[in-house]
Backbone as numpy.savetxt, mean C-alpha at the origin, in Angstrom:
# Nx Ny Nz CAx CAy CAz Cx Cy Cz
5.43 -53.71 -36.79 5.91 -53.85 -35.46 5.30 -52.73 -34.60
4.75 -53.16 -33.52 4.09 -52.23 -32.63 5.02 -51.88 -31.48
5.09 -50.59 -31.17 5.94 -50.16 -30.06 5.06 -49.66 -28.93
5.54 -49.83 -27.77 4.82 -49.35 -26.59 4.91 -47.82 -26.53
3.82 -47.17 -26.15 3.90 -45.72 -26.01 4.87 -45.36 -24.88
5.48 -44.23 -25.06 6.41 -43.77 -24.02 5.64 -43.48 -22.75
6.22 -43.87 -21.66 5.60 -43.59 -20.38 5.67 -42.09 -20.11
4.60 -41.56 -19.63 4.57 -40.13 -19.29 5.26 -39.96 -17.94
6.27 -39.15 -17.93 6.96 -38.92 -16.67 6.30 -37.75 -15.96
6.20 -37.84 -14.66 5.58 -36.73 -13.92 6.38 -35.45 -14.11
5.66 -34.35 -14.02 6.30 -33.04 -14.17 7.31 -32.82 -13.06
8.48 -32.42 -13.46 9.46 -32.03 -12.46 10.02 -30.68 -12.88
9.81 -29.67 -12.05 10.25 -28.32 -12.43 11.77 -28.25 -12.53
12.19 -27.51 -13.53 13.62 -27.26 -13.67 14.03 -26.22 -12.64
15.28 -26.19 -12.36 15.77 -25.23 -11.35 15.49 -23.79 -11.75
15.51 -23.50 -13.04 15.31 -22.12 -13.47 13.85 -21.81 -13.80
12.93 -22.72 -13.46 11.52 -22.51 -13.76 10.95 -21.34 -12.97
11.32 -21.21 -11.74 10.86 -20.11 -10.90 12.01 -19.13 -10.70
11.71 -17.85 -10.78 12.80 -16.88 -10.56 13.24 -16.88 -9.10
14.45 -16.46 -8.90 14.98 -16.32 -7.54 14.29 -15.13 -6.88
14.13 -15.17 -5.56 13.54 -14.01 -4.87 14.35 -12.74 -5.14
13.66 -11.63 -5.14 14.32 -10.34 -5.34 15.27 -10.11 -4.16
16.52 -9.75 -4.42 17.44 -9.45 -3.31 16.90 -8.31 -2.44
17.24 -8.34 -1.17 16.70 -7.41 -0.19 16.83 -5.95 -0.60
17.96 -5.57 -1.15 18.21 -4.15 -1.47 17.66 -3.75 -2.84
17.16 -4.70 -3.64 16.63 -4.35 -4.96 15.23 -3.74 -4.83
14.88 -2.83 -5.74 13.56 -2.18 -5.67 12.43 -3.13 -6.09
11.25 -2.87 -5.54 10.03 -3.58 -5.93 8.84 -2.68 -5.65
7.69 -3.05 -6.20 6.45 -2.35 -5.87 5.26 -3.30 -6.03
4.23 -3.03 -5.25 2.96 -3.76 -5.30 1.84 -2.74 -5.27
0.71 -3.08 -5.91 -0.44 -2.19 -5.90 -1.71 -2.97 -5.60
-2.62 -2.31 -4.90 -3.92 -2.88 -4.58 -4.96 -1.81 -4.81
-5.99 -2.12 -5.58 -7.13 -1.22 -5.76 -8.32 -1.85 -5.06
-9.18 -1.00 -4.50 -10.36 -1.52 -3.82 -11.53 -0.55 -4.00
-12.77 -1.08 -3.95 -13.94 -0.23 -4.11 -14.20 0.58 -2.84
-15.12 1.51 -2.95 -15.54 2.26 -1.76 -16.37 1.32 -0.90
-15.70 0.69 0.03 -16.30 -0.34 0.87 -15.62 -0.28 2.23
-16.36 -0.37 3.31 -15.73 -0.25 4.63 -14.71 -1.36 4.93
-14.73 -2.45 4.16 -13.74 -3.51 4.37 -12.40 -3.19 3.70
-12.37 -2.19 2.83 -11.16 -1.85 2.08 -9.94 -1.56 2.95
-10.06 -0.72 3.98 -8.89 -0.45 4.82 -8.32 -1.70 5.50
-9.20 -2.59 5.97 -8.72 -3.83 6.59 -8.00 -4.72 5.58
-8.55 -4.80 4.37 -7.91 -5.59 3.32 -6.56 -4.98 2.96
-6.50 -3.66 2.90 -5.23 -2.99 2.60 -4.19 -3.26 3.69
-4.60 -3.19 4.96 -3.66 -3.48 6.07 -3.16 -4.92 6.02
-4.06 -5.84 5.79 -3.69 -7.26 5.74 -2.72 -7.52 4.59
-2.99 -6.92 3.45 -2.12 -7.08 2.28 -0.76 -6.47 2.55
-0.75 -5.28 3.11 0.51 -4.60 3.44 1.35 -5.45 4.39
0.71 -5.98 5.43 1.42 -6.81 6.40 2.01 -8.06 5.74
1.26 -8.68 4.84 1.75 -9.88 4.14 2.94 -9.55 3.26
2.87 -8.43 2.55 3.98 -8.04 1.66 5.24 -7.74 2.47
5.09 -6.95 3.52 6.26 -6.59 4.32 6.85 -7.81 5.01
6.01 -8.72 5.48 6.51 -9.95 6.08 7.26 -10.81 5.07
6.72 -10.93 3.88 7.37 -11.74 2.85 8.72 -11.17 2.44
8.85 -9.85 2.50 10.11 -9.20 2.13 11.01 -8.94 3.35
10.68 -9.56 4.47 11.46 -9.45 5.70 11.61 -8.00 6.17
10.50 -7.27 6.09 10.45 -5.87 6.54 9.40 -5.70 7.63
9.22 -6.73 8.44 8.19 -6.69 9.48 8.39 -5.54 10.45
9.62 -5.08 10.63 9.85 -3.98 11.58 9.20 -2.68 11.13
8.85 -2.57 9.84 8.15 -1.38 9.34 6.64 -1.57 9.37
6.19 -2.78 9.63 4.78 -3.13 9.48 3.85 -2.32 10.38
4.15 -2.20 11.66 3.24 -1.51 12.57 2.98 -0.07 12.13
4.06 0.66 11.89 3.90 2.06 11.47 3.21 2.16 10.11
3.60 1.29 9.18 3.01 1.33 7.84 1.51 1.01 7.89
1.14 0.01 8.69 -0.27 -0.35 8.82 -1.08 0.78 9.44
-0.55 1.39 10.48 -1.24 2.49 11.15 -1.51 3.64 10.17
-0.49 4.05 9.46 -0.64 5.18 8.55 -1.49 4.84 7.33
-1.30 3.66 6.77 -2.12 3.24 5.64 -3.58 3.13 6.06
-3.82 2.67 7.28 -5.18 2.57 7.78 -5.84 3.95 7.86
-5.11 4.92 8.38 -5.64 6.29 8.46 -6.01 6.81 7.07
-5.09 6.65 6.12 -5.31 7.20 4.78 -6.40 6.46 4.01
-6.41 5.13 4.09 -7.43 4.38 3.36 -8.82 4.58 3.98
-8.87 4.72 5.29 -10.16 4.99 5.94 -10.70 6.33 5.48
-9.83 7.34 5.39 -10.28 8.64 4.88 -10.79 8.53 3.45
-10.10 7.75 2.63 -10.55 7.58 1.24 -11.93 6.95 1.17
-12.17 5.94 1.99 -13.47 5.26 1.98 -14.56 6.16 2.56
-14.24 6.89 3.60 -15.26 7.71 4.27 -15.59 9.00 3.52
-14.60 9.60 2.87 -14.79 10.95 2.35 -14.80 11.07 0.84
-14.73 9.97 0.10 -14.78 10.04 -1.36 -15.88 9.13 -1.88
-16.19 9.26 -3.15 -17.31 8.52 -3.72 -16.89 7.39 -4.65
-15.62 7.14 -4.80 -15.20 6.12 -5.74 -14.17 5.17 -5.17
-13.54 4.43 -6.05 -12.52 3.48 -5.61 -11.28 4.19 -5.08
-10.42 3.42 -4.47 -9.15 3.92 -3.94 -8.10 2.84 -4.16
-6.87 3.17 -3.82 -5.82 2.18 -3.98 -4.61 2.49 -3.13
-3.79 1.48 -2.96 -2.55 1.59 -2.18 -1.42 1.05 -3.03
-0.30 1.74 -2.98 0.90 1.29 -3.68 2.06 1.27 -2.68
2.78 0.17 -2.64 3.98 0.05 -1.80 5.18 0.02 -2.74
6.17 0.84 -2.42 7.41 0.87 -3.21 8.59 0.76 -2.26
9.47 -0.18 -2.54 10.69 -0.34 -1.75 11.86 0.19 -2.54
12.55 1.15 -1.98 13.79 1.69 -2.53 14.75 1.71 -1.36
15.44 0.61 -1.16 16.30 0.39 0.01 17.05 1.66 0.39
16.95 2.14 1.60 16.30 1.60 2.79 14.96 2.26 3.11
14.23 2.72 2.09 12.99 3.48 2.33 11.79 2.78 1.71
10.73 2.68 2.49 9.44 2.19 2.01 8.55 3.40 1.79
7.97 3.50 0.60 6.98 4.55 0.32 5.64 3.88 0.11
4.65 4.36 0.84 3.28 3.88 0.70 2.44 5.05 0.21
1.77 4.85 -0.91 0.92 5.89 -1.49 -0.53 5.41 -1.47
-1.43 6.30 -1.11 -2.86 6.00 -1.14 -3.49 7.02 -2.08
-4.23 6.52 -3.07 -4.89 7.42 -4.01 -6.40 7.24 -3.93
-7.11 8.28 -4.28 -8.56 8.20 -4.43 -8.98 9.23 -5.46
-10.26 9.28 -5.76 -10.76 10.13 -6.84 -11.14 11.53 -6.40
-11.03 11.84 -5.12 -11.32 13.19 -4.65 -10.12 14.09 -4.93
-10.36 15.25 -5.53 -9.24 16.17 -5.79 -8.83 16.97 -4.55
-9.58 16.84 -3.46 -9.34 17.65 -2.27 -8.16 17.13 -1.46
-7.11 17.92 -1.43 -5.96 17.57 -0.60 -6.29 17.88 0.86
-5.69 17.15 1.80 -5.99 17.42 3.21 -5.57 18.82 3.61
-6.35 19.39 4.50 -6.00 20.70 5.04 -4.90 20.53 6.07
-4.13 21.57 6.32 -3.11 21.46 7.38 -3.77 21.07 8.69
-3.02 20.33 9.47 -3.55 19.82 10.73 -3.89 20.95 11.69
-5.08 20.84 12.26 -5.48 21.70 13.37 -6.00 20.77 14.46
-5.68 21.04 15.71 -6.12 20.14 16.78 -7.64 20.00 16.80
-8.14 18.81 17.16 -9.58 18.62 17.24 -10.19 19.52 18.32
-11.50 19.65 18.28 -12.20 20.55 19.20 -11.93 20.20 20.66
-11.79 18.96 20.98 -11.55 18.58 22.37 -10.93 17.20 22.45
-10.52 16.80 23.63 -9.86 15.50 23.78 -10.78 14.32 23.50
-12.10 14.53 23.54 -13.03 13.44 23.29 -13.49 13.37 21.83
-12.95 14.24 20.97 -13.34 14.23 19.56 -13.03 12.87 18.94
-13.95 12.37 18.10 -13.80 11.05 17.50 -13.07 11.08 16.17
-12.77 12.23 15.65 -12.12 12.32 14.34 -11.16 13.51 14.35
-10.38 13.62 13.30 -9.53 14.79 13.14 -8.09 14.62 13.58
-7.67 13.41 13.84 -6.28 13.20 14.29 -5.39 12.57 13.23
-5.93 12.22 12.09 -5.18 11.49 11.06 -3.91 12.18 10.61
-3.98 13.47 10.33 -2.78 14.18 9.88 -1.76 14.34 11.00
-2.23 14.46 12.23 -1.29 14.54 13.36 -0.54 13.22 13.48
-1.24 12.11 13.33 -0.59 10.80 13.38 0.40 10.67 12.24
0.00 11.09 11.06 0.89 11.05 9.89 2.15 11.87 10.15
1.97 13.05 10.68 3.10 13.94 10.97 4.04 13.34 12.01
3.50 12.69 13.01 4.31 12.14 14.10 5.01 10.82 13.74
4.37 9.98 12.94 4.86 8.62 12.71 5.69 8.49 11.43
5.32 9.19 10.38 6.04 9.07 9.10 7.38 9.80 9.16
8.34 9.28 8.43 9.61 10.00 8.30 9.45 11.19 7.35
8.64 11.00 6.32 8.29 12.08 5.38 6.90 11.77 4.85
6.18 12.82 4.46 4.89 12.62 3.80 4.53 13.85 3.00
3.66 13.66 2.03 3.17 14.76 1.22 1.97 14.26 0.42
1.40 15.14 -0.34 0.29 14.78 -1.20 0.34 15.58 -2.48
-0.31 15.07 -3.50 -0.36 15.79 -4.77 -1.63 15.42 -5.52
-2.08 16.35 -6.33 -3.24 16.10 -7.17 -2.81 15.24 -8.35
-3.75 14.44 -8.84 -3.49 13.67 -10.05 -4.45 14.14 -11.12
-4.06 14.03 -12.35 -4.84 14.57 -13.46 -5.96 13.66 -13.91
-6.40 13.89 -15.14 -7.48 13.12 -15.73 -7.12 11.64 -15.79
-8.11 10.80 -15.56 -7.89 9.37 -15.62 -9.07 8.68 -16.26
-9.01 7.37 -16.31 -10.08 6.62 -16.96 -11.41 6.74 -16.23
-11.39 7.09 -14.96 -12.62 7.22 -14.19 -13.08 8.67 -14.06
-12.46 9.58 -14.78 -12.88 10.97 -14.73 -11.74 11.87 -14.32
-12.11 13.09 -13.99 -11.07 14.07 -13.67 -10.72 14.04 -12.20
-9.51 14.46 -11.95 -9.08 14.68 -10.59 -8.73 13.44 -9.81
-8.46 13.71 -8.60 -8.02 12.68 -7.68 -6.77 13.18 -6.98
-6.32 12.39 -6.04 -5.11 12.78 -5.30 -4.38 11.54 -4.85
-3.13 11.75 -4.51 -2.31 10.74 -3.88 -1.69 11.35 -2.64
-1.81 10.66 -1.53 -1.10 11.04 -0.30 -0.11 9.91 -0.05
1.14 10.27 0.18 2.16 9.25 0.40 2.94 9.53 1.68
3.53 8.47 2.20 4.43 8.62 3.32 5.61 7.67 3.12
6.69 8.01 3.77 7.90 7.19 3.72 8.32 6.79 5.12
8.83 5.56 5.21 9.38 5.02 6.44 10.76 4.48 6.10
11.77 4.92 6.83 13.13 4.46 6.58 13.46 3.31 7.51
14.14 2.33 6.97 14.61 1.20 7.74 15.77 1.65 8.60
15.71 1.34 9.87 16.80 1.69 10.77 17.62 0.45 11.04
18.91 0.57 10.92 19.77 -0.60 11.14 20.77 -0.33 12.22
């Protein structure tokens, strides 16, 4: 006796197939690494904006993009290797860290030579816009010795 093969039913996802979104107050983090390429800062800003929008933190986006742009641009312009950005949410604070392979920490801010100077304002912007910021050296890694991380924090205001 021959039986008909069972009909293949189309895939239908179960309710528990995809996890529920992370609750707003729960911690999360994302990381992006990029090569020494002038497009890196733009890619970092776009990624940051997408992450903050997806997590309903768009009100932090402008300040976070501005500061991340300053730090990633410095990494691309003044170092010889890759760099990266890490976003960490610890309700109600967003921490954005930018790392690169240069062991040189930024010098304390000194005003540029004149009002028409094209560079030298990054740390002043960081000081004015971030709620907190700092930097630290990082040790030996897979790409060699040294490196640094500069981070800033932005607090959600409610």
